[in-house]
Tab-separated table of C-alpha atoms in Angstrom:
chain	number	residue	atom	x	y	z
A	1	UNK	CA	-34.682	9.728	33.061
A	2	UNK	CA	-34.706	5.982	33.794
A	3	UNK	CA	-38.483	5.886	33.730
A	4	UNK	CA	-38.586	7.865	30.502
A	5	UNK	CA	-36.114	5.413	28.992
A	6	UNK	CA	-38.318	2.501	29.945
A	7	UNK	CA	-41.151	4.097	27.999
A	8	UNK	CA	-38.912	4.575	24.979
A	9	UNK	CA	-37.839	0.962	25.195
A	10	UNK	CA	-41.406	-0.106	24.480
A	11	UNK	CA	-40.899	0.671	20.804
A	12	UNK	CA	-38.177	-1.855	20.316
A	13	UNK	CA	-39.225	-5.409	19.478
A	14	UNK	CA	-37.219	-8.525	18.729
A	15	UNK	CA	-38.687	-10.613	15.897
A	16	UNK	CA	-38.043	-14.098	17.226
A	17	UNK	CA	-40.316	-16.947	18.053
A	18	UNK	CA	-39.803	-16.540	21.760
A	19	UNK	CA	-40.839	-12.893	21.661
A	20	UNK	CA	-43.692	-13.106	19.192
A	21	UNK	CA	-46.880	-11.172	19.772
A	22	UNK	CA	-50.258	-12.431	20.803
A	23	UNK	CA	-53.788	-11.116	20.523
A	24	UNK	CA	-54.597	-7.550	21.414
A	25	UNK	CA	-57.421	-8.535	23.732
A	26	UNK	CA	-57.513	-10.681	26.837
A	27	UNK	CA	-57.960	-14.390	26.217
A	28	UNK	CA	-59.592	-15.046	29.573
A	29	UNK	CA	-60.523	-13.221	32.735
A	30	UNK	CA	-60.202	-9.499	33.331
A	31	UNK	CA	-57.392	-7.316	32.031
A	32	UNK	CA	-55.927	-6.551	35.449
A	33	UNK	CA	-55.689	-7.693	39.035
A	34	UNK	CA	-58.979	-8.148	40.851
A	35	UNK	CA	-57.483	-6.876	44.091
A	36	UNK	CA	-58.267	-10.183	45.833
A	37	UNK	CA	-55.488	-12.087	47.571
A	38	UNK	CA	-56.960	-15.352	46.232
A	39	UNK	CA	-57.311	-14.276	42.597
A	40	UNK	CA	-54.106	-14.169	40.577
A	41	UNK	CA	-54.037	-12.462	37.180
A	42	UNK	CA	-51.110	-13.300	34.890
A	43	UNK	CA	-50.214	-11.570	31.616
A	44	UNK	CA	-48.202	-13.180	28.803
A	45	UNK	CA	-47.961	-13.340	25.024
A	46	UNK	CA	-47.925	-16.211	22.484
A	47	UNK	CA	-50.940	-18.551	22.805
A	48	UNK	CA	-49.093	-21.638	21.603
A	49	UNK	CA	-46.165	-21.348	23.977
A	50	UNK	CA	-46.346	-19.031	26.989
A	51	UNK	CA	-50.127	-19.038	27.378
A	52	UNK	CA	-50.295	-22.791	26.965
A	53	UNK	CA	-47.518	-23.190	29.553
A	54	UNK	CA	-49.558	-21.067	31.970
A	55	UNK	CA	-52.677	-23.179	31.427
A	56	UNK	CA	-50.700	-26.358	32.153
A	57	UNK	CA	-49.325	-24.718	35.315
A	58	UNK	CA	-52.805	-23.543	36.291
A	59	UNK	CA	-54.270	-27.039	35.973
A	60	UNK	CA	-51.464	-28.559	38.022
A	61	UNK	CA	-51.549	-25.899	40.749
A	62	UNK	CA	-55.319	-25.935	41.180
A	63	UNK	CA	-55.272	-29.652	41.973
A	64	UNK	CA	-53.708	-28.777	45.332
A	65	UNK	CA	-54.890	-25.148	45.589
A	66	UNK	CA	-58.512	-25.179	44.381
A	67	UNK	CA	-59.266	-21.998	46.349
A	68	UNK	CA	-56.898	-19.864	44.234
A	69	UNK	CA	-58.340	-18.552	40.975
A	70	UNK	CA	-55.754	-18.079	38.220
A	71	UNK	CA	-56.794	-15.663	35.454
A	72	UNK	CA	-54.670	-15.944	32.328
A	73	UNK	CA	-54.647	-12.911	30.050
A	74	UNK	CA	-53.076	-12.821	26.596
A	75	UNK	CA	-51.699	-9.601	25.135
A	76	UNK	CA	-49.124	-8.900	22.438
A	77	UNK	CA	-45.710	-8.344	23.988
A	78	UNK	CA	-45.654	-4.727	22.824
A	79	UNK	CA	-48.983	-4.101	24.568
A	80	UNK	CA	-47.733	-5.621	27.802
A	81	UNK	CA	-44.682	-3.357	27.768
A	82	UNK	CA	-46.814	-0.279	27.083
A	83	UNK	CA	-49.351	-1.137	29.779
A	84	UNK	CA	-46.664	-1.837	32.370
A	85	UNK	CA	-44.892	1.452	31.656
A	86	UNK	CA	-48.138	3.407	31.800
A	87	UNK	CA	-49.150	1.807	35.071
A	88	UNK	CA	-45.754	2.115	36.726
A	89	UNK	CA	-45.439	5.761	35.689
A	90	UNK	CA	-48.776	6.479	37.328
A	91	UNK	CA	-47.336	5.231	40.610
A	92	UNK	CA	-49.798	2.390	41.128
A	93	UNK	CA	-50.176	-1.276	40.235
A	94	UNK	CA	-53.964	-0.942	40.064
A	95	UNK	CA	-55.172	-2.391	36.769
A	96	UNK	CA	-51.913	-4.278	36.311
A	97	UNK	CA	-51.506	-8.047	36.664
A	98	UNK	CA	-50.271	-9.849	39.752
A	99	UNK	CA	-47.670	-11.661	37.671
A	100	UNK	CA	-46.270	-11.010	34.204
A	101	UNK	CA	-43.890	-12.486	31.646
A	102	UNK	CA	-40.993	-10.212	30.656
A	103	UNK	CA	-38.366	-10.902	28.020
A	104	UNK	CA	-34.899	-11.302	29.551
A	105	UNK	CA	-33.415	-8.528	27.432
A	106	UNK	CA	-35.937	-6.066	28.917
A	107	UNK	CA	-36.161	-7.226	32.526
A	108	UNK	CA	-33.385	-5.141	34.073
A	109	UNK	CA	-34.842	-1.975	32.555
A	110	UNK	CA	-38.092	-2.557	34.428
A	111	UNK	CA	-36.593	-3.719	37.724
A	112	UNK	CA	-34.113	-0.854	37.923
A	113	UNK	CA	-36.621	1.782	36.870
A	114	UNK	CA	-39.495	0.583	39.072
A	115	UNK	CA	-38.042	-1.471	41.940
A	116	UNK	CA	-40.934	-0.561	44.243
A	117	UNK	CA	-43.397	-2.189	41.835
A	118	UNK	CA	-41.785	-5.627	41.845
A	119	UNK	CA	-42.190	-8.232	44.575
A	120	UNK	CA	-38.991	-9.760	45.917
A	121	UNK	CA	-39.302	-13.547	45.860
A	122	UNK	CA	-37.078	-14.166	48.876
A	123	UNK	CA	-36.438	-17.851	49.581
A	124	UNK	CA	-39.445	-18.952	47.527
A	125	UNK	CA	-37.310	-19.039	44.364
A	126	UNK	CA	-33.565	-19.658	44.393
A	127	UNK	CA	-31.595	-18.374	41.427
A	128	UNK	CA	-28.983	-21.060	42.028
A	129	UNK	CA	-31.573	-23.703	41.062
A	130	UNK	CA	-31.472	-22.422	37.477
A	131	UNK	CA	-28.913	-22.023	34.710
A	132	UNK	CA	-26.319	-19.513	35.824
A	133	UNK	CA	-26.782	-17.183	32.873
A	134	UNK	CA	-30.388	-16.501	33.955
A	135	UNK	CA	-29.206	-14.809	37.169
A	136	UNK	CA	-28.278	-11.595	35.357
A	137	UNK	CA	-31.716	-10.598	34.077
A	138	UNK	CA	-33.790	-11.970	36.990
A	139	UNK	CA	-31.963	-10.521	40.022
A	140	UNK	CA	-30.744	-7.142	41.240
A	141	UNK	CA	-28.403	-6.288	44.108
A	142	UNK	CA	-28.493	-9.861	45.363
A	143	UNK	CA	-32.298	-10.046	45.431
A	144	UNK	CA	-34.296	-12.481	43.294
A	145	UNK	CA	-37.198	-10.870	41.425
A	146	UNK	CA	-37.801	-13.266	38.549
A	147	UNK	CA	-38.733	-16.920	38.138
A	148	UNK	CA	-36.529	-18.045	35.234
A	149	UNK	CA	-38.517	-19.746	32.510
A	150	UNK	CA	-37.492	-20.887	29.046
A	151	UNK	CA	-34.001	-21.307	27.728
A	152	UNK	CA	-32.982	-19.556	24.537
A	153	UNK	CA	-29.987	-21.892	24.315
A	154	UNK	CA	-28.709	-21.847	20.766
A	155	UNK	CA	-27.392	-24.506	18.460
A	156	UNK	CA	-26.325	-25.005	14.868
A	157	UNK	CA	-29.096	-26.796	12.963
A	158	UNK	CA	-27.443	-28.458	9.970
A	159	UNK	CA	-28.662	-30.417	6.923
A	160	UNK	CA	-26.662	-33.642	7.143
A	161	UNK	CA	-27.466	-34.573	3.531
A	162	UNK	CA	-25.958	-31.351	2.214
A	163	UNK	CA	-22.995	-31.818	4.523
A	164	UNK	CA	-22.419	-35.338	3.201
A	165	UNK	CA	-22.735	-34.232	-0.438
A	166	UNK	CA	-19.997	-31.679	0.198
A	167	UNK	CA	-17.730	-34.373	1.651
A	168	UNK	CA	-18.148	-33.630	5.366
A	169	UNK	CA	-19.555	-35.366	8.440
A	170	UNK	CA	-20.865	-34.032	11.736
A	171	UNK	CA	-17.441	-34.706	13.247
A	172	UNK	CA	-16.048	-31.998	10.956
A	173	UNK	CA	-18.209	-29.467	12.826
A	174	UNK	CA	-16.746	-30.273	16.241
A	175	UNK	CA	-14.766	-27.493	17.923
A	176	UNK	CA	-14.586	-25.264	14.844
A	177	UNK	CA	-14.734	-21.492	14.652
A	178	UNK	CA	-17.039	-19.399	12.485
A	179	UNK	CA	-14.381	-18.766	9.844
A	180	UNK	CA	-13.847	-22.514	9.430
A	181	UNK	CA	-17.600	-22.940	9.198
A	182	UNK	CA	-17.712	-20.403	6.366
A	183	UNK	CA	-15.074	-22.426	4.494
A	184	UNK	CA	-17.297	-25.488	4.840
A	185	UNK	CA	-20.157	-23.338	3.563
A	186	UNK	CA	-18.191	-22.522	0.417
A	187	UNK	CA	-17.807	-26.223	-0.312
A	188	UNK	CA	-21.491	-26.885	0.357
A	189	UNK	CA	-22.433	-24.135	-2.068
A	190	UNK	CA	-20.031	-25.507	-4.669
A	191	UNK	CA	-21.399	-29.053	-4.421
A	192	UNK	CA	-25.098	-28.407	-3.802
A	193	UNK	CA	-25.764	-24.889	-5.024
A	194	UNK	CA	-27.262	-24.044	-1.615
A	195	UNK	CA	-26.365	-21.063	0.556
A	196	UNK	CA	-25.110	-21.752	4.063
A	197	UNK	CA	-27.346	-19.526	6.231
A	198	UNK	CA	-30.089	-16.903	5.986
A	199	UNK	CA	-29.317	-13.459	7.420
A	200	UNK	CA	-31.403	-10.348	7.980
A	201	UNK	CA	-29.309	-7.127	7.998
A	202	UNK	CA	-31.866	-5.501	10.302
A	203	UNK	CA	-31.780	-8.294	12.885
A	204	UNK	CA	-28.466	-8.790	14.667
A	205	UNK	CA	-29.511	-11.822	16.678
A	206	UNK	CA	-26.487	-13.710	15.365
A	207	UNK	CA	-24.222	-10.920	16.645
A	208	UNK	CA	-25.823	-11.216	20.087
A	209	UNK	CA	-25.223	-14.978	20.067
A	210	UNK	CA	-21.591	-14.531	19.079
A	211	UNK	CA	-21.012	-11.870	21.732
A	212	UNK	CA	-22.576	-13.813	24.601
A	213	UNK	CA	-20.720	-16.976	23.603
A	214	UNK	CA	-17.548	-15.085	24.541
A	215	UNK	CA	-19.023	-13.638	27.740
A	216	UNK	CA	-19.497	-10.206	26.196
A	217	UNK	CA	-22.400	-7.836	25.545
A	218	UNK	CA	-23.214	-4.335	24.280
A	219	UNK	CA	-22.612	-2.988	27.804
A	220	UNK	CA	-20.081	-3.623	30.530
A	221	UNK	CA	-20.796	-5.712	33.618
A	222	UNK	CA	-22.555	-2.774	35.266
A	223	UNK	CA	-25.317	-3.160	32.666
A	224	UNK	CA	-25.184	0.547	31.823
A	225	UNK	CA	-21.849	1.612	30.314
A	226	UNK	CA	-21.719	1.003	26.532
A	227	UNK	CA	-18.909	-1.392	25.610
A	228	UNK	CA	-18.441	-1.180	21.866
A	229	UNK	CA	-15.241	0.617	20.860
A	230	UNK	CA	-12.874	-1.772	22.649
A	231	UNK	CA	-15.009	-4.897	22.570
A	232	UNK	CA	-12.899	-7.612	20.927
A	233	UNK	CA	-15.770	-10.110	20.729
A	234	UNK	CA	-18.105	-7.658	18.977
A	235	UNK	CA	-15.427	-6.652	16.508
A	236	UNK	CA	-14.748	-10.286	15.653
A	237	UNK	CA	-18.499	-10.888	15.336
A	238	UNK	CA	-18.736	-7.996	12.869
A	239	UNK	CA	-15.821	-9.386	10.870
A	240	UNK	CA	-17.479	-12.805	10.836
A	241	UNK	CA	-20.771	-11.369	9.601
A	242	UNK	CA	-18.936	-9.606	6.770
A	243	UNK	CA	-17.080	-12.838	5.965
A	244	UNK	CA	-20.441	-14.537	5.336
A	245	UNK	CA	-21.249	-11.779	2.857
A	246	UNK	CA	-17.849	-11.726	1.175
A	247	UNK	CA	-17.959	-15.504	0.688
A	248	UNK	CA	-21.460	-15.238	-0.816
A	249	UNK	CA	-22.776	-18.035	1.388
A	250	UNK	CA	-25.573	-16.026	3.025
A	251	UNK	CA	-29.105	-15.832	1.673
A	252	UNK	CA	-30.533	-12.408	2.499
A	253	UNK	CA	-34.024	-12.221	3.992
A	254	UNK	CA	-36.039	-9.427	5.544
A	255	UNK	CA	-38.779	-10.915	7.682
A	256	UNK	CA	-39.794	-13.929	9.728
A	257	UNK	CA	-41.705	-15.706	6.950
A	258	UNK	CA	-38.704	-15.453	4.613
A	259	UNK	CA	-36.467	-16.803	7.373
A	260	UNK	CA	-38.683	-19.860	7.823
A	261	UNK	CA	-38.986	-20.375	4.084
A	262	UNK	CA	-35.210	-20.342	3.663
A	263	UNK	CA	-34.751	-23.621	5.531
A	264	UNK	CA	-38.186	-25.215	5.024
A	265	UNK	CA	-37.689	-24.930	1.263
A	266	UNK	CA	-34.170	-26.346	1.471
A	267	UNK	CA	-32.479	-23.170	0.247
A	268	UNK	CA	-29.971	-23.038	3.124
A	269	UNK	CA	-27.900	-25.726	4.780
A	270	UNK	CA	-27.764	-24.424	8.333
A	271	UNK	CA	-29.683	-22.405	10.906
A	272	UNK	CA	-27.680	-21.020	13.851
A	273	UNK	CA	-30.309	-19.849	16.342
A	274	UNK	CA	-32.239	-20.525	19.545
A	275	UNK	CA	-33.797	-23.904	20.284
A	276	UNK	CA	-37.266	-22.437	19.874
A	277	UNK	CA	-36.850	-22.912	16.126
A	278	UNK	CA	-37.109	-26.712	16.480
A	279	UNK	CA	-40.868	-26.828	15.892
A	280	UNK	CA	-40.506	-24.688	12.758
A	281	UNK	CA	-37.772	-26.948	11.372
A	282	UNK	CA	-39.898	-30.031	12.052
A	283	UNK	CA	-42.879	-28.385	10.340
A	284	UNK	CA	-41.434	-29.560	6.999
A	285	UNK	CA	-42.062	-33.275	7.496
A	286	UNK	CA	-40.388	-34.219	4.204
A	287	UNK	CA	-37.025	-33.264	5.731
A	288	UNK	CA	-37.249	-35.751	8.597
A	289	UNK	CA	-33.940	-37.544	9.074
A	290	UNK	CA	-32.005	-34.840	7.235
A	291	UNK	CA	-31.213	-32.570	10.193
A	292	UNK	CA	-28.911	-32.615	13.199
A	293	UNK	CA	-28.028	-29.995	15.810
A	294	UNK	CA	-24.500	-29.372	17.104
A	295	UNK	CA	-22.964	-26.676	19.309
A	296	UNK	CA	-22.343	-23.331	17.647
A	297	UNK	CA	-18.995	-22.543	16.061
A	298	UNK	CA	-16.949	-20.238	18.278
A	299	UNK	CA	-15.469	-16.849	17.503
A	300	UNK	CA	-11.953	-16.954	16.069
A	301	UNK	CA	-9.201	-14.910	17.698
A	302	UNK	CA	-11.133	-14.354	20.939
A	303	UNK	CA	-9.545	-16.030	24.000
A	304	UNK	CA	-12.795	-16.437	25.976
A	305	UNK	CA	-14.818	-17.809	23.068
A	306	UNK	CA	-17.042	-20.851	23.674
A	307	UNK	CA	-19.484	-22.879	21.606
A	308	UNK	CA	-22.460	-21.977	23.792
A	309	UNK	CA	-24.864	-19.061	23.708
A	310	UNK	CA	-28.422	-17.877	24.075
A	311	UNK	CA	-30.964	-16.040	21.948
A	312	UNK	CA	-34.175	-14.847	23.530
A	313	UNK	CA	-35.890	-16.331	26.549
A	314	UNK	CA	-38.115	-14.816	29.223
A	315	UNK	CA	-38.978	-15.061	32.925
A	316	UNK	CA	-41.946	-14.551	35.255
A	317	UNK	CA	-42.242	-11.584	37.629
A	318	UNK	CA	-44.599	-10.810	40.507
A	319	UNK	CA	-45.840	-7.270	41.098
A	320	UNK	CA	-46.597	-5.701	44.475
A	321	UNK	CA	-50.353	-6.260	44.477
A	322	UNK	CA	-52.718	-7.707	47.106
A	323	UNK	CA	-52.280	-11.127	45.481
A	324	UNK	CA	-48.467	-10.999	45.409
A	325	UNK	CA	-48.050	-13.850	47.896
A	326	UNK	CA	-50.491	-16.100	46.045
A	327	UNK	CA	-48.859	-15.253	42.699
A	328	UNK	CA	-45.438	-16.043	44.134
A	329	UNK	CA	-46.617	-19.402	45.461
A	330	UNK	CA	-48.236	-20.274	42.120
A	331	UNK	CA	-45.090	-19.529	40.128
A	332	UNK	CA	-42.679	-20.985	42.706
A	333	UNK	CA	-44.648	-24.236	42.947
A	334	UNK	CA	-44.689	-24.780	39.195
A	335	UNK	CA	-42.130	-22.908	37.080
A	336	UNK	CA	-39.850	-22.366	40.065
A	337	UNK	CA	-39.275	-25.882	41.340
A	338	UNK	CA	-41.230	-28.696	39.673
A	339	UNK	CA	-38.994	-30.811	37.413
A	340	UNK	CA	-41.914	-33.094	36.457
A	341	UNK	CA	-43.903	-30.062	35.348
A	342	UNK	CA	-41.116	-29.226	32.889
A	343	UNK	CA	-41.341	-32.745	31.436
A	344	UNK	CA	-44.974	-32.009	30.619
A	345	UNK	CA	-44.062	-28.638	29.100
A	346	UNK	CA	-41.460	-30.296	26.934
A	347	UNK	CA	-43.915	-32.880	25.640
A	348	UNK	CA	-46.762	-30.418	25.109
A	349	UNK	CA	-44.992	-27.317	23.737
A	350	UNK	CA	-41.332	-28.349	23.219
A	351	UNK	CA	-40.270	-25.965	25.982
A	352	UNK	CA	-36.787	-26.317	27.443
A	353	UNK	CA	-36.743	-24.817	30.901
A	354	UNK	CA	-33.715	-23.518	32.763
A	355	UNK	CA	-34.463	-25.346	36.040
A	356	UNK	CA	-31.360	-27.483	36.547
A	357	UNK	CA	-33.168	-30.593	37.790
A	358	UNK	CA	-35.465	-30.657	34.752
A	359	UNK	CA	-32.629	-31.972	32.593
A	360	UNK	CA	-32.681	-35.361	34.308
A	361	UNK	CA	-36.357	-35.985	33.520
A	362	UNK	CA	-37.613	-38.689	31.179
A	363	UNK	CA	-38.969	-36.336	28.500
A	364	UNK	CA	-35.617	-34.611	28.206
A	365	UNK	CA	-33.938	-37.960	27.491
A	366	UNK	CA	-36.198	-38.989	24.629
A	367	UNK	CA	-34.752	-39.440	21.156
A	368	UNK	CA	-36.220	-37.377	18.321
A	369	UNK	CA	-36.796	-39.364	15.092
A	370	UNK	CA	-36.841	-36.192	13.006
A	371	UNK	CA	-33.235	-35.541	14.040
A	372	UNK	CA	-32.060	-39.125	13.465
A	373	UNK	CA	-32.928	-40.088	17.045
A	374	UNK	CA	-30.677	-37.440	18.520
A	375	UNK	CA	-31.526	-36.741	22.171
A	376	UNK	CA	-31.960	-33.132	21.227
A	377	UNK	CA	-33.634	-31.820	24.379
A	378	UNK	CA	-31.010	-33.471	26.562
A	379	UNK	CA	-28.251	-31.890	24.464
A	380	UNK	CA	-29.829	-28.452	24.721
A	381	UNK	CA	-30.251	-28.862	28.489
A	382	UNK	CA	-26.546	-29.652	28.847
A	383	UNK	CA	-25.522	-26.747	26.626
A	384	UNK	CA	-27.720	-24.417	28.690
A	385	UNK	CA	-25.421	-25.029	31.667
A	386	UNK	CA	-22.451	-23.765	29.652
A	387	UNK	CA	-23.886	-20.442	28.458
A	388	UNK	CA	-21.672	-17.570	29.631
A	389	UNK	CA	-23.362	-15.194	32.057
A	390	UNK	CA	-23.611	-11.564	30.893
A	391	UNK	CA	-25.514	-8.510	32.072
A	392	UNK	CA	-28.009	-7.545	29.355
A	393	UNK	CA	-28.538	-4.212	31.073
A	394	UNK	CA	-31.408	-1.901	30.230
A	395	UNK	CA	-30.633	-0.819	26.670
A	396	UNK	CA	-30.176	-3.902	24.489
A	397	UNK	CA	-32.554	-2.840	21.719
A	398	UNK	CA	-31.685	0.863	21.858
A	399	UNK	CA	-28.006	0.043	21.357
A	400	UNK	CA	-28.824	-2.551	18.721
A	401	UNK	CA	-30.494	0.141	16.613
A	402	UNK	CA	-27.157	1.933	16.642
A	403	UNK	CA	-25.330	-1.298	15.848
A	404	UNK	CA	-27.520	-2.012	12.814
A	405	UNK	CA	-26.394	1.274	11.270
A	406	UNK	CA	-22.801	0.517	12.258
A	407	UNK	CA	-23.029	-2.851	10.522
A	408	UNK	CA	-24.269	-1.257	7.303
A	409	UNK	CA	-21.385	1.214	7.385
A	410	UNK	CA	-18.946	-1.640	7.974
A	411	UNK	CA	-20.358	-3.710	5.127
A	412	UNK	CA	-20.082	-0.650	2.874
A	413	UNK	CA	-16.362	-0.412	3.465
A	414	UNK	CA	-15.760	1.466	6.711
A	415	UNK	CA	-13.092	0.204	9.102
A	416	UNK	CA	-14.391	-1.910	11.998
A	417	UNK	CA	-12.512	0.172	14.577
A	418	UNK	CA	-14.019	3.364	13.165
A	419	UNK	CA	-17.601	2.084	13.121
A	420	UNK	CA	-17.281	0.758	16.658
A	421	UNK	CA	-15.820	4.037	17.872
A	422	UNK	CA	-18.674	5.960	16.256
A	423	UNK	CA	-21.237	3.536	17.698
A	424	UNK	CA	-19.691	3.992	21.132
A	425	UNK	CA	-20.005	7.752	20.884
A	426	UNK	CA	-23.630	7.536	19.776
A	427	UNK	CA	-24.504	5.077	22.541
A	428	UNK	CA	-22.906	7.293	25.188
A	429	UNK	CA	-24.890	10.262	23.917
A	430	UNK	CA	-28.269	8.632	23.267
A	431	UNK	CA	-28.427	5.964	25.961
A	432	UNK	CA	-28.212	7.171	29.528
């Protein structure tokens, strides 16, 4: 049943920058492992981020390991998931890569369903060297299987000019909750005519951020048992989402291009999301000097609520192939331990890694003129350390499909306790 579930999971995709698709064909090298212990094939998606990060790692590693050939292969994320499931279900890693990038929300589903296919990293990679919240998706039963990569640490991107026009300063956003933020949004709309945020009713990324900020998720700590009916953080997140709608401060959008257009065109005042949106915000050069980023508002009426959360992110995994040891050394020597390497990644692709020592590097301390010389990367690195650790489990997207329907029912007038109870029942029936 677990293996069947993993196949089903392949149909669920998250439309965020850090989980965007790539080309359908390989960008270099062969599609799978060569079977040689000195040839390492790595699969990933997104040519401008993950693939570019691999090429930087390849160049650095080959300076000291010229005898190891690194083949980088680009596939769309959906294709990688399908190919992994097909290969694992056949009982062999033949034709699969030696190392692969897997989104954090999906990782536990693969590791738990196919533990014999993944290579334990042992003392080559220490989970304690990375942000604590990355331990959940990259380890199982005390064993480290993943090399944590990028941080999906979230922040509240805010138009300071709109804020000022409404009579507020950045100090007014310190230590506030989401309901207080909505009140500020009402004033911004009154003074500027602009909506506060853009929301997609079929993408509950903001609900995920709110839940994790309070140390909660769709499942309990075991990563399996649905935790919806009695989940105080999720209920408050639902109420907050509805409050955005009731206050008429949310601009509705239905796809990625509309989301980008909402803030690039100046139609919304704020963007609460993962740090990977920075490049897209900066793409509108005319808005330079008009943005700042502060910690997220926290959930009201939830004792464990914080201002810190995550959205997206992925990690590297090694499969049990003839080149497993070489693949492990490649990843451990670069993504797994090299703080200077992360300075290069930050300069080249704006990546914020989760390696703790990377935060002290020079690139992370640089001021960003677009954000009024805010040391944005340094801030994000510090916030990464504060993200509550949760177990994403194996069914994030399957449960989220249920939650999307629950949200529509709630927005149409159903009681939050009723919709959560119904969602719980559906999750217990459909997700095993």
